[in-house]
Amino acid sequence: MRVYAVDVLVIGAGAAGMAAAAAAAREGARTVLLERGERLGGVLEQCIHPGFGLHRYREELTGPEFAHRLRGELEDSGADVLTGITALEVFPDGPKVKAVSPRGLKAFSPKAVVWAAGARERPFGALRIPGTRPAGIFTAGLAQRLLDLEGFLPGKRAVILGSGDIGLIMARRLHLEGVEVAAVLEIQPFPGGLTRNVVQCLHDFGIPLLLSHTVAEVHGRERLTGITAVRVDEHRRPIPGTERHIEADTLILSVGLIPEVRPIEGLVALDPVNRGPRVNGWLQTEAPWLFAAGNCVAVFDLVDTVAELGERAGAAAARYAVGELPAGKKVPLVRGENVTALVPSYLDGAAEGARIYLRVPRPLEGVTVDLGGVVRRPVRVARPAEMIGITLDGDALSELSRREEIVVEVKRSG
Ligand SMILES: Cc1cc2nc3c(=O)[nH]c(=O)nc-3n(C[C@H](O)[C@H](O)[C@H](O)COP(=O)(O)OP(=O)(O)OC[C@H]3O[C@@H](n4cnc5c(N)ncnc54)[C@H](O)[C@@H]3O)c2cc1C
């Protein structure tokens, strides 16, 4: 088996991977970007709705347009791109990455790796919903792919479970393509997606959103014929007597994304809440040569953030490859009150320009994000769907990096 020696190997050509490879190559590193699909762009290619790039390009683009811009940056950078190759295993020593393509196995011996493999959808089997197992049940990403890339309608009358952004966007796409959307069910008492998506995808088209509801049972032998919807209490337990039948031949599941970490999970510690690798302010994992960026670290709401973190990881990997990445004291960030997703897991005093991203568990009004009592940022309305990003200036970074740990919390202001 031929072994390819490179400085930086980037795995996954979504927004994070393309931005990482371009940044690494711009730093002068010999860079290869591996993608298992035939096209570059990852999930962006099937997101044909607008809403991408407002921060990065100051324009509202569709997913494919955003991917096109990044492909241009990648081409200009001089990074090499290999498509149709899947990274199978990542090892701590020797040729660090084994990959397979239709032409056989390949091995890569990079000085640094950027893992940018995105996230996968939580499948129907993980939900343990009683009933039959007919055709007509799709994850939202699969339905989106069928509709937007392959040109197939998944059915005629749909129920959507989950009001995250993907569920909301699919409700609108299905409606616009002539599928009747009977309802969007959300188990939480608040919508899971961005407010703009609730308004633009549901309210504008009169699609009902049933909060504190879930699917109690699916019906149908060959094809789905309907579902039983039920109201849930504050502990998400079904309330007896609130069941109602909704006729539908299609159930779309938008019930969460899980960071893709299989080939690296034995190598590095994962964060139990983010479910991706623990990283420092350079996006460097606990294996110093392995960096990670994008939805494989934690699920991000905006592609602009994903691309920004990809760039940071790629540039840092290139500096690591030539022994020029500064290392400072590693200070753990600890979740305090009202914090779920939190990136990075450590602050590194040398990681200038680091940003901290976090999510809250439920909508909160009039709160302050507090980083170890050193940085306090008031937030008028914090929503679980919207990640809060905080940039640390040099003074805050040097003060915080003297600590043993930094508690990150979101408290009522005043
Ligand atoms: C339906 C939907 C709507 C969205 N709407 C918006 C929006 O309006 N605005 C916005 O800013 N953001 C939006 N987002 C979020 C944004 O698109 C994503 O956060 C971002 O594109 C994720 O990029 P990524 O590079 O982390 O992952 P991905 O795009 O998933 O890319 C990962 C890549 O890695 C490849 N890969 C995985 N494993 C391997 C392997 N072992 N070997 C080789 N290659 C591998 C995959 O094939 C894929 O190409 C939306 C996302 C979705 C799903």
PDB file of C-alpha atoms in Angstrom, residues 5-11 17-34 74 77-82 108 110 112 114 314 317-318 321:
ATOM      1  CA  ALA A   5       3.429  11.942   3.189  1.00  0.00           C
ATOM      2  CA  VAL A   6       1.863  15.396   3.626  1.00  0.00           C
ATOM      3  CA  ASP A   7       2.007  18.202   6.158  1.00  0.00           C
ATOM      4  CA  VAL A   8      -1.731  18.532   6.836  1.00  0.00           C
ATOM      5  CA  LEU A   9      -4.449  16.043   5.972  1.00  0.00           C
ATOM      6  CA  VAL A  10      -8.004  17.367   6.248  1.00  0.00           C
ATOM      7  CA  ILE A  11     -10.800  14.782   6.395  1.00  0.00           C
ATOM      8  CA  GLY A  17     -12.959  20.999   5.902  1.00  0.00           C
ATOM      9  CA  MET A  18     -12.800  23.276   2.859  1.00  0.00           C
ATOM     10  CA  ALA A  19     -12.040  26.300   5.031  1.00  0.00           C
ATOM     11  CA  ALA A  20      -9.443  24.294   7.013  1.00  0.00           C
ATOM     12  CA  ALA A  21      -7.644  22.994   3.913  1.00  0.00           C
ATOM     13  CA  ALA A  22      -7.561  26.445   2.297  1.00  0.00           C
ATOM     14  CA  ALA A  23      -6.193  28.015   5.491  1.00  0.00           C
ATOM     15  CA  ALA A  24      -3.535  25.315   5.960  1.00  0.00           C
ATOM     16  CA  ALA A  25      -2.377  25.664   2.337  1.00  0.00           C
ATOM     17  CA  ARG A  26      -2.291  29.469   2.640  1.00  0.00           C
ATOM     18  CA  GLU A  27       0.064  29.009   5.615  1.00  0.00           C
ATOM     19  CA  GLY A  28       2.401  27.159   3.231  1.00  0.00           C
ATOM     20  CA  ALA A  29       1.632  23.582   4.371  1.00  0.00           C
ATOM     21  CA  ARG A  30       1.439  20.741   1.805  1.00  0.00           C
ATOM     22  CA  THR A  31      -2.236  20.030   2.302  1.00  0.00           C
ATOM     23  CA  VAL A  32      -4.551  17.257   1.118  1.00  0.00           C
ATOM     24  CA  LEU A  33      -8.322  17.341   1.587  1.00  0.00           C
ATOM     25  CA  LEU A  34     -10.103  13.940   1.569  1.00  0.00           C
ATOM     26  CA  LEU A  74      -9.860  26.298  -1.825  1.00  0.00           C
ATOM     27  CA  SER A  77      -5.085  28.159  -1.942  1.00  0.00           C
ATOM     28  CA  GLY A  78      -3.391  25.347  -3.870  1.00  0.00           C
ATOM     29  CA  ALA A  79      -4.540  22.528  -1.522  1.00  0.00           C
ATOM     30  CA  ASP A  80      -4.898  19.118  -3.198  1.00  0.00           C
ATOM     31  CA  VAL A  81      -8.365  17.569  -3.159  1.00  0.00           C
ATOM     32  CA  LEU A  82      -9.161  13.849  -3.373  1.00  0.00           C
ATOM     33  CA  PHE A 108      -1.460   8.899   4.629  1.00  0.00           C
ATOM     34  CA  PRO A 110       0.572  13.590   7.750  1.00  0.00           C
ATOM     35  CA  ALA A 112      -1.154  17.018  11.436  1.00  0.00           C
ATOM     36  CA  VAL A 114      -7.903  18.101  10.783  1.00  0.00           C
ATOM     37  CA  GLY A 314      -6.409  24.516   9.444  1.00  0.00           C
ATOM     38  CA  ALA A 317      -2.550  22.495  12.091  1.00  0.00           C
ATOM     39  CA  ALA A 318      -0.164  24.030   9.537  1.00  0.00           C
ATOM     40  CA  ALA A 321       3.237  20.707  11.342  1.00  0.00           C
TER      41      ALA A 321
END
